[in-house]
XYZ file of C-alpha atoms in Angstrom:
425
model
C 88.544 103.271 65.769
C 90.203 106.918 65.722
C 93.212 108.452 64.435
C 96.494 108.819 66.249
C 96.149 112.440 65.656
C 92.834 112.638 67.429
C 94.456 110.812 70.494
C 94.123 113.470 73.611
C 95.967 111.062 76.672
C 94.882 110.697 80.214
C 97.239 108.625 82.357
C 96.060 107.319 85.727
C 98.441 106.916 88.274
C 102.074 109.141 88.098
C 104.175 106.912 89.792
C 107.682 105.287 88.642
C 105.492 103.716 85.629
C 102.983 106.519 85.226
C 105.397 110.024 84.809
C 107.471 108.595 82.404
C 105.078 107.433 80.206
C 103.275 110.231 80.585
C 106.573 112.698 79.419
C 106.773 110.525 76.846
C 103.375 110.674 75.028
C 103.194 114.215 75.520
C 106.075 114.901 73.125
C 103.139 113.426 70.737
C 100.078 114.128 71.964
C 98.079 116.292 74.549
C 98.331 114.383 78.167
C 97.013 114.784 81.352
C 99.130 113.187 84.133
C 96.044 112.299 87.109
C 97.040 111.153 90.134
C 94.207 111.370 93.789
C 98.053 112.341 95.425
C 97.552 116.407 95.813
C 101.174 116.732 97.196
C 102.670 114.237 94.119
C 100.633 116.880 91.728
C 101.701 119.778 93.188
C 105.550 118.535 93.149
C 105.233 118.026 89.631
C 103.810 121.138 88.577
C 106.647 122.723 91.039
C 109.365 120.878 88.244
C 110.659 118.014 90.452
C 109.784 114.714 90.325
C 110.891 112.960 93.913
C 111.476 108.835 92.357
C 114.520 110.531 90.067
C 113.283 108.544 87.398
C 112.306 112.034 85.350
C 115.264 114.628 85.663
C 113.318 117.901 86.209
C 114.926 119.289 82.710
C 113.016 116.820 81.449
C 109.393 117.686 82.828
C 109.926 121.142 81.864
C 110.552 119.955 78.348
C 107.180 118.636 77.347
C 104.507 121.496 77.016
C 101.645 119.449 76.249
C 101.689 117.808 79.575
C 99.789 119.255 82.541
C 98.890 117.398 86.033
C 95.764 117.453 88.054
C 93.688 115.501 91.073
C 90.663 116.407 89.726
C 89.138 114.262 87.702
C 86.579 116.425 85.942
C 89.565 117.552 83.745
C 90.427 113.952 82.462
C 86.434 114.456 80.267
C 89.024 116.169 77.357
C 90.454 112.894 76.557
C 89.444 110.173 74.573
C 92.330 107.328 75.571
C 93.243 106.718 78.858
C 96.311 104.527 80.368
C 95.774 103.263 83.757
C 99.129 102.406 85.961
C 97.854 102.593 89.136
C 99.714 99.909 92.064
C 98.883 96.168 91.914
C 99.883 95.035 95.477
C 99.374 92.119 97.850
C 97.827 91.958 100.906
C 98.857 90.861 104.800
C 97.764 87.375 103.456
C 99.683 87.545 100.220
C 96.552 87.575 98.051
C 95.997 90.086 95.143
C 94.977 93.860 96.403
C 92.966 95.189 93.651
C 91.391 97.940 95.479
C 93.686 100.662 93.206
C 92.425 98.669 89.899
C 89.184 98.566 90.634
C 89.213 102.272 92.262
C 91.205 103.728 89.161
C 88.608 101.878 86.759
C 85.621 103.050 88.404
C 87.544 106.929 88.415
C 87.583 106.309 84.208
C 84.165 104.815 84.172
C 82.992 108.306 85.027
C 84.869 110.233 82.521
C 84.198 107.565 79.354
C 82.592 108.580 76.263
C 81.892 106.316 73.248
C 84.445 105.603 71.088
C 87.266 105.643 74.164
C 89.689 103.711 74.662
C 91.221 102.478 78.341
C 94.597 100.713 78.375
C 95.816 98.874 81.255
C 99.587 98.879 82.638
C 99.459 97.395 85.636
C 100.262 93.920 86.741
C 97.870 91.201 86.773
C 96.739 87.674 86.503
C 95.684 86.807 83.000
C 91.572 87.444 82.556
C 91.643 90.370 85.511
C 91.637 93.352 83.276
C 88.333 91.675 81.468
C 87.144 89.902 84.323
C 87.626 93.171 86.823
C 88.061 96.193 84.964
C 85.898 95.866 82.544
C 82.595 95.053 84.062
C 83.724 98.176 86.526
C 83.472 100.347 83.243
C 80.355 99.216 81.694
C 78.139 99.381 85.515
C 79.850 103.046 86.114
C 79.887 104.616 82.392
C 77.055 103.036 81.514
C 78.620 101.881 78.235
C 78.734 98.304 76.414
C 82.065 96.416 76.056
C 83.836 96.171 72.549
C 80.506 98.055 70.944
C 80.728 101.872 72.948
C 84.400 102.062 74.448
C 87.389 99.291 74.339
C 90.217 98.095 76.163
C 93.546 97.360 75.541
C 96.767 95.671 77.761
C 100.239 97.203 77.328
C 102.213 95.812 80.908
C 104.757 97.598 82.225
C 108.602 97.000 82.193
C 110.245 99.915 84.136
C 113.072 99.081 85.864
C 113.324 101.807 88.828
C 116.609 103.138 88.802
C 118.152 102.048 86.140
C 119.471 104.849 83.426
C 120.273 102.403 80.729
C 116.791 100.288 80.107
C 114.477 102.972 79.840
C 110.748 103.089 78.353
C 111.602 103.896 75.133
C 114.303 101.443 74.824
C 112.687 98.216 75.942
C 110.454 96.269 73.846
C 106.318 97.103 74.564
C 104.320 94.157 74.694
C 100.878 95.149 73.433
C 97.485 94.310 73.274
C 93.694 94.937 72.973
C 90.342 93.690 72.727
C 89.405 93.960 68.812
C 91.852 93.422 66.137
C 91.224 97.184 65.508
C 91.878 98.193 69.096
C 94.722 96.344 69.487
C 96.324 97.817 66.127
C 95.564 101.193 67.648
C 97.618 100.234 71.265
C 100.218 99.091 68.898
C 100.342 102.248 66.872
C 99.691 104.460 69.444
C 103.131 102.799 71.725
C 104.827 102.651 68.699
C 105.242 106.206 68.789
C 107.526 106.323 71.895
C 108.758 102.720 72.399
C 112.039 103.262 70.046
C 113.240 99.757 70.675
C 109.870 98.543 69.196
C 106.292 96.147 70.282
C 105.345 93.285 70.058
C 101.704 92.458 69.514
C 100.205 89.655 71.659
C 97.300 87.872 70.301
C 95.093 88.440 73.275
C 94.922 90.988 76.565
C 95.100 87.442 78.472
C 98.419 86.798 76.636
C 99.984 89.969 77.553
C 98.756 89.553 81.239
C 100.423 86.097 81.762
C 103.695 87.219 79.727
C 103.926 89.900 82.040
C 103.338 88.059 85.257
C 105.909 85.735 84.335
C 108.449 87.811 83.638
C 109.272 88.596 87.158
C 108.014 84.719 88.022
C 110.813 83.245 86.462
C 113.537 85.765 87.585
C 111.829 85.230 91.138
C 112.347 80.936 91.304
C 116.139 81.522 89.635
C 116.851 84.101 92.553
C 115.724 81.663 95.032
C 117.168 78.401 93.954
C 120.218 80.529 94.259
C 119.318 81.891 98.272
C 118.985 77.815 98.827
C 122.552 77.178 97.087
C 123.652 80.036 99.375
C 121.969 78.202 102.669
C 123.804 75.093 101.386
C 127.108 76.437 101.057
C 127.207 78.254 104.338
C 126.231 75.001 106.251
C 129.249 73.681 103.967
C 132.062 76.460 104.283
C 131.914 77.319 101.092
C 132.149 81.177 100.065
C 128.949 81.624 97.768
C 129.783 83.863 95.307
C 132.889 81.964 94.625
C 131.398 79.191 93.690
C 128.894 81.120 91.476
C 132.008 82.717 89.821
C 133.412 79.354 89.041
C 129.871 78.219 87.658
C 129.949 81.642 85.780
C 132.762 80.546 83.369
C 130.490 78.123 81.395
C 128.480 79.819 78.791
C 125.438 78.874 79.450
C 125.255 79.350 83.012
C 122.779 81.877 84.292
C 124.834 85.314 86.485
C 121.597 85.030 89.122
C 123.189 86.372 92.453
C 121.819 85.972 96.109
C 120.127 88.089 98.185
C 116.380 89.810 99.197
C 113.940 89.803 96.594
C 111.653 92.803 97.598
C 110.186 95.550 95.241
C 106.760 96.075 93.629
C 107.442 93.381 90.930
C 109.513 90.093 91.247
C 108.212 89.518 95.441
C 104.293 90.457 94.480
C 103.918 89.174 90.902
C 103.902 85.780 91.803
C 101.328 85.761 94.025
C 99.289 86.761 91.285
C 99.823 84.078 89.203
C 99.892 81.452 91.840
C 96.013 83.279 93.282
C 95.012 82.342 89.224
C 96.024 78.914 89.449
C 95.108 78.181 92.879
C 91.599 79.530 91.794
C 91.130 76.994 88.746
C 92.286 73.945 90.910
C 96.260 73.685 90.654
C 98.831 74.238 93.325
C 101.780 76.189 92.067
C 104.418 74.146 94.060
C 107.439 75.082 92.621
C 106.361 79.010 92.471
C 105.357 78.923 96.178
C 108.448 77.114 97.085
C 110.447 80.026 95.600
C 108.815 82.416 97.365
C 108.719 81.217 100.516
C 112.887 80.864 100.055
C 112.991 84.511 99.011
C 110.284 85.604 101.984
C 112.561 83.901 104.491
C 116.098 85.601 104.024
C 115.477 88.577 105.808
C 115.375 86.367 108.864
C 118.108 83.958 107.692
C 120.618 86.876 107.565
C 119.510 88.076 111.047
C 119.913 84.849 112.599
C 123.295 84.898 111.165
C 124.280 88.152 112.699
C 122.578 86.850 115.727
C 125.282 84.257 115.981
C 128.648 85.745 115.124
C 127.920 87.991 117.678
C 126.910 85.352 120.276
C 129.974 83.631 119.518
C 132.385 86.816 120.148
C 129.904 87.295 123.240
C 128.437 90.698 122.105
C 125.002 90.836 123.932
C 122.090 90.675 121.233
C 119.459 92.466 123.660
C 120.157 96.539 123.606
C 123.088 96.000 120.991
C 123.275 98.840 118.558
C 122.518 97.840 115.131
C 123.413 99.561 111.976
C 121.358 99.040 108.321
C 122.838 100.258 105.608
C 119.922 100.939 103.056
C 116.441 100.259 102.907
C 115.380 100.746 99.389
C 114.668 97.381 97.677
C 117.500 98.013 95.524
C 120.549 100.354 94.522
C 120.995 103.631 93.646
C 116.872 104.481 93.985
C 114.470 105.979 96.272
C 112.046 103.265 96.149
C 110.986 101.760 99.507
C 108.073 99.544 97.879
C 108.022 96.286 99.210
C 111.851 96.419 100.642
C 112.683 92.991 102.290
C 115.396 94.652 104.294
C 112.728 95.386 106.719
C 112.516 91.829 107.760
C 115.760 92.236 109.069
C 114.603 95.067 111.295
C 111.904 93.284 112.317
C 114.126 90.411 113.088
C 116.720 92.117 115.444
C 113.477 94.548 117.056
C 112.163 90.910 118.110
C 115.828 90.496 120.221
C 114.838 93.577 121.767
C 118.214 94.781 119.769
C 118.323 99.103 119.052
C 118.464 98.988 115.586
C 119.406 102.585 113.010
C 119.046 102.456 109.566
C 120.865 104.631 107.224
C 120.212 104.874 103.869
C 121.305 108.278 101.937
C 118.542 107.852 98.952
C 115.243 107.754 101.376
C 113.208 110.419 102.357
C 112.952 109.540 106.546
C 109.221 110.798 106.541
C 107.977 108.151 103.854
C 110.231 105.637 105.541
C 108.361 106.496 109.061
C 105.384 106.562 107.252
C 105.291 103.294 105.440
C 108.080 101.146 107.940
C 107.882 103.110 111.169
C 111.510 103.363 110.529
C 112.691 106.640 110.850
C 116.046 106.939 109.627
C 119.748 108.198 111.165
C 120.465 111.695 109.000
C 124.433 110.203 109.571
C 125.559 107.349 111.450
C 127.523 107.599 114.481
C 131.537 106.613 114.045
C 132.660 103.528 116.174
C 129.121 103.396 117.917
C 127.760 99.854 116.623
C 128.063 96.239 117.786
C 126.970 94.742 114.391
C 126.617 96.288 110.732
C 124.392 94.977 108.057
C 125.203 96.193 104.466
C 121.595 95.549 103.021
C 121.843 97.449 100.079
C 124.271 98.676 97.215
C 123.903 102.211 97.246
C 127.429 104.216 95.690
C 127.666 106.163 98.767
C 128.436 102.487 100.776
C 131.038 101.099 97.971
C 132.445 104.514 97.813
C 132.651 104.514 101.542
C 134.536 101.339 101.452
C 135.288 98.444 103.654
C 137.362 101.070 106.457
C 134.519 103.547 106.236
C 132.452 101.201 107.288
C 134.320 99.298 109.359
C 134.917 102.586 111.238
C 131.113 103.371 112.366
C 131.493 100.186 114.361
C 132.819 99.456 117.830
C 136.036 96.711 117.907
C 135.087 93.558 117.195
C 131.605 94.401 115.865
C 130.336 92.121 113.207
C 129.943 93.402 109.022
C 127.938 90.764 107.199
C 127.650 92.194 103.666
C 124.609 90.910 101.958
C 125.059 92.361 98.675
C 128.756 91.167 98.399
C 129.973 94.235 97.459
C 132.838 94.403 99.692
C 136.346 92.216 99.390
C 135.703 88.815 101.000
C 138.567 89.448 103.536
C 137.027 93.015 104.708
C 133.767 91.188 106.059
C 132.998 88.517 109.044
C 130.351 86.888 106.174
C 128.241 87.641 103.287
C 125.263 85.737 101.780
């Protein structure tokens, strides 16, 4: 196995997980940020990096990194760290298509003696059962005698400016005791909060697929509390407040569970199990919970504005946000699009504002194209969907103003005072 200081870096994928690791290892070694995106390359080399989760001071800091789409220039390096997308597909099974493209893109490029680490998020046995065989039929190499792998999952958190990479713990990994002292070593030199070795890459896979598992079934059984205590009168959060002054009691809060990691994960692990013969019924019965408040909330709307005999068909809707959470640019996997959908199938003309998106990727992914400003007093019904500043700043008149009298505020993020809103989940 080689030296730390003979380490030259090539990370696959430059993404919300990808860039910063990659500004991070090049304050230690010489990195290549790859990505097939020409546009994301060429906005990096321009300085700017468009998820905000590297400040452009930053990227101009760290000299040994350069970016390219051309894989010929990844040959220089002798460990690479793939962090390429893990998604699911219209059927909510495992996509693999970036894994297995990304491995056969380093299968090219490997030389004996390399090194490929894995980020992204599987089931446990998928980077040896997948990846691996990808490398040996494209390089041309043998498994754990020419080149070796390593696991090292991800645990960005997009958006938030207090648990960064280098301050949460690296679970690590590899495929020889030697190779998985190197991953250690080699994360050890960024990851200030410290790693901690797993005994196996399958061990790293399922800790890592869990993760976002068990915050997923929490964050439902509290959505089916939340159904509960509507049908019952009973303000949600309250209660939860209440609950909240027992130690022990977990601060899980309502609301849609979208994003690249807790809605997808679990379909990994639940594809695993169904494939050796067990049905995950608790995991699946979380998910379909989560999967289903989009439509919940909509139906909600739906009635309070029934009741007060605002017309659902042709009513202006307002959305405020469509990231899948606050205070980020990141549209992956948003659930606040199921209550688009929901109020497009009432035939309902529906805007969605959201300060942090960039309206062409919205169009792109959603076919949402969204308002530049909304329109003052011009809405029968608004939906706060997500917790940006801008909306808390804006405050319970602000946005009671862009409505119509009478129109209907449900805030699903409970941001606003309980007596400023018609309901809240």
């Amino acid at each position: 196995m080689r030296e730390l200081s003979e380490v030259r870096l090539g990370i696959i994928g430059l993404g919300y997980v990808g860039l910063p690791l990659a500004v991070e290892f090049a304050k230690h070694f010489p990195t290549i940020g790859f990505d097939i995106n020409p546009k994301r390359i060429a906005e990096l080399r321009g300085g700017h990096d468009s998820t905000l989760e590297v400040s452009d001071e930053e990227l101009r800091a760290v000299p040994q990194l350069s970016y390219s789409d051309d894989l010929a220039t990844l040959e220089s390096c002798n460990t690479y760290v793939v962090t390429v997308p893990t998604p699911i597909d219209r059927h909510k099974r495992p996509d693999l298509t970036p894994l297995e493209s990304a491995s056969r893109a380093v299968g090219k490029v490997l030389s004996r003696g390399d090194v490929v680490i894995y980020e992204s998020t599987v089931y446990p046995g998928a980077t040896e059962e997948v990846c691996v065989p990808i490398l040996e039929e494209v390089s041309g190499l043998q498994f754990n005698q020419d080149f070796f792998v390593g696991y090292s999952p991800e645990r960005i958190n997009p958006g938030d400016k207090v648990h960064r990479l280098t301050t949460i713990v690296k679970v690590t990994s590899g495929s020889t005791p030697e190779t998985a002292r190197f991953v250690d070593e080699l994360y050890g030199r960024i990851i200030e909060a410290g790693t901690h070795p797993a005994s196996s890459i399958r061990v790293a896979e399922a800790a890592k697929v869990i993760e976002n598992t068990q915050r997923d079934v929490n964050i439902a059984l509290i959505n089916e509390l939340a159904l509960i205590f509507n049908r019952l009168g009973i303000d949600t959060l309250e209660v939860l407040e209440a609950a909240g002054s027992k130690w022990n009691f977990l601060p899980f809060r309502p609301g849609l569970v979208g994003g690249h990691c807790i809605g997808v994960d679990p379909y990994y692990l639940t594809h695993k199990a169904q494939e050796i013969g067990y049905h995950p019924e608790m995991i699946l019965a979380g998910r379909r919970i989560n999967d289903g408040m989009g439509a919940y909330i909509a139906e909600q709307v739906v009635k309070m504005m029934t009741k007060r005999r605002i017309p659902v068909v042709d009513a202006k809707i307002l959305v405020l946000g469509l990231t899948f959470k606050e205070n980020c640019p990141d549209l992956r996997n948003t659930r606040v699009i199921d209550i688009i959908r929901e109020f497009q199938d009432y035939h309902a003309r529906v805007e969605v504002y959201d300060p942090w998106v960039d309206p062409n990727e919205a169009y792109e992914e959603y076919g949402v194209l969204p308002v530049p400003k909304p329109e003052e007093g011009a809405y029968d019904a608004i939906i706060l969907a997500v917790a940006h500043r801008q909306f808390i700043e804006l405050g319970s008149g602000g946005i009671r103003a862009l409505g119509k009298p009478g129109a209907v505020l449900y805030d699903v993020k409970s941001i606003l005072p309980p007596e400023a809103v018609d309901a809240r989940l």
